[in-house]
PDB file of C-alpha atoms in Angstrom:
ATOM      1  CA  UNK Z  25       7.115 -12.125   4.794  1.00  0.00           C
ATOM      2  CA  UNK Z  26       9.704  -9.637   3.526  1.00  0.00           C
ATOM      3  CA  UNK Z  27      10.297  -6.748   5.928  1.00  0.00           C
ATOM      4  CA  UNK Z  28      11.180  -3.240   4.800  1.00  0.00           C
ATOM      5  CA  UNK Z  29      12.845  -0.563   6.894  1.00  0.00           C
ATOM      6  CA  UNK Z  30      13.286   3.081   5.993  1.00  0.00           C
ATOM      7  CA  UNK Z  31      15.660   5.741   7.186  1.00  0.00           C
ATOM      8  CA  UNK Z  32      15.292   8.335   8.344  1.00  0.00           C
ATOM      9  CA  UNK Z  33      11.725   8.106   9.664  1.00  0.00           C
ATOM     10  CA  UNK Z  34      11.538  11.882   9.722  1.00  0.00           C
ATOM     11  CA  UNK Z  35      13.555  14.625   8.121  1.00  0.00           C
ATOM     12  CA  UNK Z  36      13.392  18.368   8.165  1.00  0.00           C
ATOM     13  CA  UNK Z  37      14.634  20.126   5.046  1.00  0.00           C
ATOM     14  CA  UNK Z  38      14.481  23.425   3.193  1.00  0.00           C
ATOM     15  CA  UNK Z  39      13.299  24.233  -0.300  1.00  0.00           C
ATOM     16  CA  UNK Z  40      16.175  23.552  -2.664  1.00  0.00           C
ATOM     17  CA  UNK Z  41      17.790  20.889  -0.487  1.00  0.00           C
ATOM     18  CA  UNK Z  42      18.875  17.521  -1.811  1.00  0.00           C
ATOM     19  CA  UNK Z  43      17.074  14.773   0.080  1.00  0.00           C
ATOM     20  CA  UNK Z  44      17.862  11.059   0.198  1.00  0.00           C
ATOM     21  CA  UNK Z  45      15.685   8.360   1.734  1.00  0.00           C
ATOM     22  CA  UNK Z  46      16.841   4.772   2.123  1.00  0.00           C
ATOM     23  CA  UNK Z  47      14.748   1.604   2.058  1.00  0.00           C
ATOM     24  CA  UNK Z  48      16.243  -1.724   3.087  1.00  0.00           C
ATOM     25  CA  UNK Z  49      14.697  -5.146   2.542  1.00  0.00           C
ATOM     26  CA  UNK Z  50      15.173  -8.182   4.761  1.00  0.00           C
ATOM     27  CA  UNK Z  51      16.209 -10.209   1.716  1.00  0.00           C
ATOM     28  CA  UNK Z  52      17.214  -9.774  -1.901  1.00  0.00           C
ATOM     29  CA  UNK Z  53      14.249  -8.408  -3.854  1.00  0.00           C
ATOM     30  CA  UNK Z  54      16.112  -7.706  -7.096  1.00  0.00           C
ATOM     31  CA  UNK Z  55      14.663  -4.444  -8.437  1.00  0.00           C
ATOM     32  CA  UNK Z  56      11.080  -5.104  -7.323  1.00  0.00           C
ATOM     33  CA  UNK Z  57      10.701  -1.921  -5.332  1.00  0.00           C
ATOM     34  CA  UNK Z  58       8.304   0.981  -5.720  1.00  0.00           C
ATOM     35  CA  UNK Z  59       8.292   4.432  -4.147  1.00  0.00           C
ATOM     36  CA  UNK Z  60       5.149   6.380  -3.309  1.00  0.00           C
ATOM     37  CA  UNK Z  61       4.395   9.888  -2.108  1.00  0.00           C
ATOM     38  CA  UNK Z  62       1.468  10.487   0.209  1.00  0.00           C
ATOM     39  CA  UNK Z  63      -0.011  13.775   1.351  1.00  0.00           C
ATOM     40  CA  UNK Z  64      -2.564  13.998   4.180  1.00  0.00           C
ATOM     41  CA  UNK Z  65      -6.078  13.069   3.114  1.00  0.00           C
ATOM     42  CA  UNK Z  66      -5.058  11.842  -0.312  1.00  0.00           C
ATOM     43  CA  UNK Z  67      -4.294   8.490  -1.913  1.00  0.00           C
ATOM     44  CA  UNK Z  68      -0.657   7.492  -2.342  1.00  0.00           C
ATOM     45  CA  UNK Z  69       0.919   8.509  -5.642  1.00  0.00           C
ATOM     46  CA  UNK Z  70       3.295   6.105  -7.354  1.00  0.00           C
ATOM     47  CA  UNK Z  71       6.589   7.816  -8.177  1.00  0.00           C
ATOM     48  CA  UNK Z  72       9.011   5.098  -9.191  1.00  0.00           C
ATOM     49  CA  UNK Z  73       8.769   1.431 -10.188  1.00  0.00           C
ATOM     50  CA  UNK Z  74      10.776  -0.653 -10.612  1.00  0.00           C
ATOM     51  CA  UNK Z  75      13.532   0.695  -8.420  1.00  0.00           C
ATOM     52  CA  UNK Z  76      14.811   3.380 -10.801  1.00  0.00           C
ATOM     53  CA  UNK Z  77      12.070   3.905 -13.401  1.00  0.00           C
ATOM     54  CA  UNK Z  78      10.261   7.202 -13.022  1.00  0.00           C
ATOM     55  CA  UNK Z  79       6.537   6.992 -13.698  1.00  0.00           C
ATOM     56  CA  UNK Z  80       5.052   9.252 -16.328  1.00  0.00           C
ATOM     57  CA  UNK Z  81       4.334  12.772 -15.132  1.00  0.00           C
ATOM     58  CA  UNK Z  82       6.660  12.583 -12.132  1.00  0.00           C
ATOM     59  CA  UNK Z  83       9.151  15.463 -12.058  1.00  0.00           C
ATOM     60  CA  UNK Z  84      12.714  14.596 -12.983  1.00  0.00           C
ATOM     61  CA  UNK Z  85      14.007  15.885  -9.639  1.00  0.00           C
ATOM     62  CA  UNK Z  86      12.867  12.518  -8.256  1.00  0.00           C
ATOM     63  CA  UNK Z  87      15.130   9.542  -8.863  1.00  0.00           C
ATOM     64  CA  UNK Z  88      15.498   6.040  -7.525  1.00  0.00           C
ATOM     65  CA  UNK Z  89      18.440   3.699  -7.353  1.00  0.00           C
ATOM     66  CA  UNK Z  90      19.522   0.411  -5.897  1.00  0.00           C
ATOM     67  CA  UNK Z  91      18.941  -3.285  -6.275  1.00  0.00           C
ATOM     68  CA  UNK Z  92      19.078  -6.367  -4.120  1.00  0.00           C
ATOM     69  CA  UNK Z  93      18.282  -5.215  -0.618  1.00  0.00           C
ATOM     70  CA  UNK Z  94      19.150  -1.512  -0.481  1.00  0.00           C
ATOM     71  CA  UNK Z  95      17.407   1.277  -2.353  1.00  0.00           C
ATOM     72  CA  UNK Z  96      17.355   5.042  -2.294  1.00  0.00           C
ATOM     73  CA  UNK Z  97      14.913   7.742  -3.307  1.00  0.00           C
ATOM     74  CA  UNK Z  98      16.520  11.095  -4.027  1.00  0.00           C
ATOM     75  CA  UNK Z  99      14.884  14.458  -4.523  1.00  0.00           C
ATOM     76  CA  UNK Z 100      17.533  16.624  -6.121  1.00  0.00           C
ATOM     77  CA  UNK Z 101      16.033  20.003  -5.228  1.00  0.00           C
ATOM     78  CA  UNK Z 102      13.142  19.927  -2.780  1.00  0.00           C
ATOM     79  CA  UNK Z 103      10.108  21.936  -3.843  1.00  0.00           C
ATOM     80  CA  UNK Z 104       7.234  23.175  -1.645  1.00  0.00           C
ATOM     81  CA  UNK Z 105       4.874  20.563  -3.067  1.00  0.00           C
ATOM     82  CA  UNK Z 106       7.280  17.751  -2.120  1.00  0.00           C
ATOM     83  CA  UNK Z 107       6.669  18.008   1.615  1.00  0.00           C
ATOM     84  CA  UNK Z 108       4.888  14.726   2.248  1.00  0.00           C
ATOM     85  CA  UNK Z 109       5.417  11.183   3.484  1.00  0.00           C
ATOM     86  CA  UNK Z 110       7.350   8.796   1.246  1.00  0.00           C
ATOM     87  CA  UNK Z 111       7.201   5.032   1.533  1.00  0.00           C
ATOM     88  CA  UNK Z 112       8.577   2.069  -0.308  1.00  0.00           C
ATOM     89  CA  UNK Z 113       6.813  -1.126  -1.386  1.00  0.00           C
ATOM     90  CA  UNK Z 114       8.378  -4.453  -2.307  1.00  0.00           C
ATOM     91  CA  UNK Z 115       6.681  -6.502  -5.014  1.00  0.00           C
ATOM     92  CA  UNK Z 116       9.098  -9.432  -5.128  1.00  0.00           C
ATOM     93  CA  UNK Z 117       7.071 -11.828  -2.993  1.00  0.00           C
ATOM     94  CA  UNK Z 118       3.522 -10.697  -2.437  1.00  0.00           C
ATOM     95  CA  UNK Z 119       3.571  -7.148  -1.030  1.00  0.00           C
ATOM     96  CA  UNK Z 120       4.872  -5.257   1.965  1.00  0.00           C
ATOM     97  CA  UNK Z 121       5.420  -1.605   2.725  1.00  0.00           C
ATOM     98  CA  UNK Z 122       8.093   0.380   4.473  1.00  0.00           C
ATOM     99  CA  UNK Z 123       7.068   2.435   7.511  1.00  0.00           C
ATOM    100  CA  UNK Z 124       7.456   5.763   5.734  1.00  0.00           C
ATOM    101  CA  UNK Z 125       9.615   8.875   5.894  1.00  0.00           C
ATOM    102  CA  UNK Z 126       7.948  12.168   6.680  1.00  0.00           C
ATOM    103  CA  UNK Z 127       9.585  15.143   4.969  1.00  0.00           C
ATOM    104  CA  UNK Z 128       8.779  18.408   6.692  1.00  0.00           C
ATOM    105  CA  UNK Z 129       9.694  22.033   6.108  1.00  0.00           C
ATOM    106  CA  UNK Z 130      12.684  23.247   8.098  1.00  0.00           C
TER     107      UNK Z 130
ATOM    108  CA  UNK M  21     -14.590   7.782 -13.151  1.00  0.00           C
ATOM    109  CA  UNK M  22     -12.679   4.994 -11.508  1.00  0.00           C
ATOM    110  CA  UNK M  23     -13.503   4.572  -7.858  1.00  0.00           C
ATOM    111  CA  UNK M  24     -13.092   2.268  -4.919  1.00  0.00           C
ATOM    112  CA  UNK M  25     -15.421   2.915  -1.989  1.00  0.00           C
ATOM    113  CA  UNK M  26     -15.096   1.015   1.260  1.00  0.00           C
ATOM    114  CA  UNK M  27     -17.825   0.495   3.834  1.00  0.00           C
ATOM    115  CA  UNK M  28     -18.591  -1.614   6.861  1.00  0.00           C
ATOM    116  CA  UNK M  29     -16.238  -0.138   9.420  1.00  0.00           C
ATOM    117  CA  UNK M  30     -17.275   0.709  12.945  1.00  0.00           C
ATOM    118  CA  UNK M  31     -16.639   0.029  16.593  1.00  0.00           C
ATOM    119  CA  UNK M  32     -16.394  -3.600  17.692  1.00  0.00           C
ATOM    120  CA  UNK M  33     -15.353  -5.289  20.914  1.00  0.00           C
ATOM    121  CA  UNK M  34     -12.225  -7.441  21.115  1.00  0.00           C
ATOM    122  CA  UNK M  35     -13.031 -10.909  19.859  1.00  0.00           C
ATOM    123  CA  UNK M  36     -15.776  -9.591  17.613  1.00  0.00           C
ATOM    124  CA  UNK M  37     -16.241  -9.695  13.856  1.00  0.00           C
ATOM    125  CA  UNK M  38     -16.818  -7.277  11.011  1.00  0.00           C
ATOM    126  CA  UNK M  39     -17.173  -7.600   7.256  1.00  0.00           C
ATOM    127  CA  UNK M  40     -15.807  -4.806   5.122  1.00  0.00           C
ATOM    128  CA  UNK M  41     -16.882  -4.155   1.549  1.00  0.00           C
ATOM    129  CA  UNK M  42     -15.167  -2.349  -1.298  1.00  0.00           C
ATOM    130  CA  UNK M  43     -17.337  -1.293  -4.224  1.00  0.00           C
ATOM    131  CA  UNK M  44     -15.476  -0.813  -7.483  1.00  0.00           C
ATOM    132  CA  UNK M  45     -16.516   1.238 -10.491  1.00  0.00           C
ATOM    133  CA  UNK M  46     -15.054   2.626 -13.682  1.00  0.00           C
ATOM    134  CA  UNK M  47     -12.865  -0.355 -14.581  1.00  0.00           C
ATOM    135  CA  UNK M  48     -13.309  -4.031 -15.365  1.00  0.00           C
ATOM    136  CA  UNK M  49     -13.212  -5.298 -11.788  1.00  0.00           C
ATOM    137  CA  UNK M  50     -13.398  -8.954 -12.776  1.00  0.00           C
ATOM    138  CA  UNK M  51     -10.030  -8.806 -14.546  1.00  0.00           C
ATOM    139  CA  UNK M  52      -7.952  -7.550 -11.614  1.00  0.00           C
ATOM    140  CA  UNK M  53      -6.500  -9.161  -8.531  1.00  0.00           C
ATOM    141  CA  UNK M  54      -7.494  -6.932  -5.625  1.00  0.00           C
ATOM    142  CA  UNK M  55      -5.897  -6.086  -2.309  1.00  0.00           C
ATOM    143  CA  UNK M  56      -6.682  -4.913   1.208  1.00  0.00           C
ATOM    144  CA  UNK M  57      -4.298  -2.704   3.166  1.00  0.00           C
ATOM    145  CA  UNK M  58      -4.611  -0.873   6.469  1.00  0.00           C
ATOM    146  CA  UNK M  59      -3.045   1.990   8.354  1.00  0.00           C
ATOM    147  CA  UNK M  60      -3.148   2.066  12.135  1.00  0.00           C
ATOM    148  CA  UNK M  61      -2.963   5.407  13.952  1.00  0.00           C
ATOM    149  CA  UNK M  62       0.513   6.933  13.664  1.00  0.00           C
ATOM    150  CA  UNK M  63       1.755   3.857  11.815  1.00  0.00           C
ATOM    151  CA  UNK M  64       2.717   3.066   8.247  1.00  0.00           C
ATOM    152  CA  UNK M  65       0.718   1.149   5.693  1.00  0.00           C
ATOM    153  CA  UNK M  66       0.346  -2.587   6.233  1.00  0.00           C
ATOM    154  CA  UNK M  67      -0.551  -4.916   3.383  1.00  0.00           C
ATOM    155  CA  UNK M  68      -3.128  -7.485   4.419  1.00  0.00           C
ATOM    156  CA  UNK M  69      -4.388  -9.681   1.633  1.00  0.00           C
ATOM    157  CA  UNK M  70      -4.793 -10.320  -2.074  1.00  0.00           C
ATOM    158  CA  UNK M  71      -7.310 -12.264  -4.128  1.00  0.00           C
ATOM    159  CA  UNK M  72      -7.037 -13.273  -7.750  1.00  0.00           C
ATOM    160  CA  UNK M  73      -9.298 -11.854 -10.441  1.00  0.00           C
ATOM    161  CA  UNK M  74     -11.592 -14.889 -10.303  1.00  0.00           C
ATOM    162  CA  UNK M  75     -11.386 -15.563  -6.581  1.00  0.00           C
ATOM    163  CA  UNK M  76      -9.637 -18.912  -6.927  1.00  0.00           C
ATOM    164  CA  UNK M  77      -6.397 -17.766  -5.299  1.00  0.00           C
ATOM    165  CA  UNK M  78      -5.875 -15.705  -2.196  1.00  0.00           C
ATOM    166  CA  UNK M  79      -3.186 -14.955   0.340  1.00  0.00           C
ATOM    167  CA  UNK M  80      -3.110 -13.167   3.665  1.00  0.00           C
ATOM    168  CA  UNK M  81      -0.246 -11.604   5.580  1.00  0.00           C
ATOM    169  CA  UNK M  82       0.958 -13.537   8.618  1.00  0.00           C
ATOM    170  CA  UNK M  83      -0.405 -10.859  10.950  1.00  0.00           C
ATOM    171  CA  UNK M  84      -4.005 -11.662   9.975  1.00  0.00           C
ATOM    172  CA  UNK M  85      -3.764 -15.202   8.630  1.00  0.00           C
ATOM    173  CA  UNK M  86      -6.412 -17.446  10.126  1.00  0.00           C
ATOM    174  CA  UNK M  87      -8.499 -14.482  11.325  1.00  0.00           C
ATOM    175  CA  UNK M  88      -9.189 -12.475   8.144  1.00  0.00           C
ATOM    176  CA  UNK M  89     -10.623 -13.795   4.888  1.00  0.00           C
ATOM    177  CA  UNK M  90     -10.641 -11.981   1.572  1.00  0.00           C
ATOM    178  CA  UNK M  91     -13.336 -12.699  -0.994  1.00  0.00           C
ATOM    179  CA  UNK M  92     -15.051 -11.096  -3.960  1.00  0.00           C
ATOM    180  CA  UNK M  93     -18.289 -11.075  -5.931  1.00  0.00           C
ATOM    181  CA  UNK M  94     -17.558 -10.103  -9.507  1.00  0.00           C
ATOM    182  CA  UNK M  95     -21.278  -9.923 -10.325  1.00  0.00           C
ATOM    183  CA  UNK M  96     -21.497  -7.076  -7.813  1.00  0.00           C
ATOM    184  CA  UNK M  97     -18.053  -5.540  -8.506  1.00  0.00           C
ATOM    185  CA  UNK M  98     -17.378  -5.859  -4.810  1.00  0.00           C
ATOM    186  CA  UNK M  99     -14.426  -6.985  -2.708  1.00  0.00           C
ATOM    187  CA  UNK M 100     -14.850  -8.158   0.876  1.00  0.00           C
ATOM    188  CA  UNK M 101     -12.754  -8.611   3.997  1.00  0.00           C
ATOM    189  CA  UNK M 102     -14.216 -10.796   6.730  1.00  0.00           C
ATOM    190  CA  UNK M 103     -12.467 -10.029   9.995  1.00  0.00           C
ATOM    191  CA  UNK M 104     -12.884 -12.381  12.960  1.00  0.00           C
ATOM    192  CA  UNK M 105     -11.305 -12.564  16.415  1.00  0.00           C
ATOM    193  CA  UNK M 106     -10.549  -8.860  16.276  1.00  0.00           C
ATOM    194  CA  UNK M 107      -7.870  -7.424  18.550  1.00  0.00           C
ATOM    195  CA  UNK M 108      -7.233  -3.899  19.746  1.00  0.00           C
ATOM    196  CA  UNK M 109      -4.182  -3.800  17.477  1.00  0.00           C
ATOM    197  CA  UNK M 110      -6.463  -4.252  14.472  1.00  0.00           C
ATOM    198  CA  UNK M 111      -7.731  -0.700  14.967  1.00  0.00           C
ATOM    199  CA  UNK M 112      -6.948   1.066  11.689  1.00  0.00           C
ATOM    200  CA  UNK M 113      -8.292   2.586   8.503  1.00  0.00           C
ATOM    201  CA  UNK M 114      -8.853  -0.249   6.050  1.00  0.00           C
ATOM    202  CA  UNK M 115      -8.552   0.434   2.332  1.00  0.00           C
ATOM    203  CA  UNK M 116      -8.821  -1.572  -0.822  1.00  0.00           C
ATOM    204  CA  UNK M 117      -6.384  -1.080  -3.655  1.00  0.00           C
ATOM    205  CA  UNK M 118      -6.229  -1.950  -7.340  1.00  0.00           C
ATOM    206  CA  UNK M 119      -2.909  -2.984  -8.848  1.00  0.00           C
ATOM    207  CA  UNK M 120      -1.641  -1.818 -12.203  1.00  0.00           C
ATOM    208  CA  UNK M 121      -1.663  -5.383 -13.505  1.00  0.00           C
ATOM    209  CA  UNK M 122      -4.489  -7.823 -12.939  1.00  0.00           C
ATOM    210  CA  UNK M 123      -2.578 -11.084 -13.102  1.00  0.00           C
ATOM    211  CA  UNK M 124      -1.393 -13.236 -10.200  1.00  0.00           C
ATOM    212  CA  UNK M 125       2.137 -11.865 -10.310  1.00  0.00           C
ATOM    213  CA  UNK M 126       3.300  -9.667  -7.485  1.00  0.00           C
ATOM    214  CA  UNK M 127       5.665  -7.811  -9.813  1.00  0.00           C
ATOM    215  CA  UNK M 128       2.605  -6.127 -11.298  1.00  0.00           C
ATOM    216  CA  UNK M 129       1.092  -5.156  -7.971  1.00  0.00           C
ATOM    217  CA  UNK M 130       2.109  -1.537  -7.801  1.00  0.00           C
ATOM    218  CA  UNK M 131      -1.117   0.254  -6.988  1.00  0.00           C
ATOM    219  CA  UNK M 132      -2.749   2.826  -9.221  1.00  0.00           C
ATOM    220  CA  UNK M 133      -6.085   3.175  -7.443  1.00  0.00           C
ATOM    221  CA  UNK M 134      -6.845   3.334  -3.735  1.00  0.00           C
ATOM    222  CA  UNK M 135     -10.047   3.751  -1.783  1.00  0.00           C
ATOM    223  CA  UNK M 136     -10.397   6.391   0.929  1.00  0.00           C
ATOM    224  CA  UNK M 137     -10.797   3.729   3.571  1.00  0.00           C
ATOM    225  CA  UNK M 138     -13.170   2.788   6.374  1.00  0.00           C
ATOM    226  CA  UNK M 139     -12.264   3.079  10.042  1.00  0.00           C
ATOM    227  CA  UNK M 140     -12.345   0.010  12.264  1.00  0.00           C
ATOM    228  CA  UNK M 141     -12.029   0.571  15.989  1.00  0.00           C
ATOM    229  CA  UNK M 142     -11.585  -2.421  18.260  1.00  0.00           C
ATOM    230  CA  UNK M 143     -12.274  -1.397  21.823  1.00  0.00           C
ATOM    231  CA  UNK M 144     -14.158  -2.565  24.884  1.00  0.00           C
TER     232      UNK M 144
END
């Protein structure tokens, strides 16, 4: 099974900050990586797949980059509604998820 | 309205069994591969298993292989997860999920519909 790690696991940031989250795969997964946002009590929301393609309706302050085994999710200017947990998913061989990064208000 | 509703969770002793169900509505269930995932307390999501649209193919993650079995009944629009030899570390909220693409190709398995989940507690 392909393992995913994320860093940091937790970050504290202010509205307007630029935030970057990294997801690393245990092997080359090409660009078969998705990013989700999850708020407490709600279903995950798909933000980006594959790797750098923003899904329809997702604000342009979100962006994804990377290929192979290292990927990043960037929020260019953090908004109040962006405080949530973000996790990555690889879709190269079956499925696995990263452990998540919780973004909290500083 | 598209929905996935899980049921069948509860408290079970270590070594016991449970069968979870996931009732689907609002989409053509029989044309989609379907998945089970879980989230243990204070942990991230863990993908568990997938079954093809017609039930002829399935695959389970190593962590549950040999203990959990995924199945489906397309006449009832229902997905199942049979869980045997349960361990305390299986305690989690179990959810079913629908991928964007129904085919047996993991590159289409980004999820666009999730159930709310059912809680399984394994404890003596």
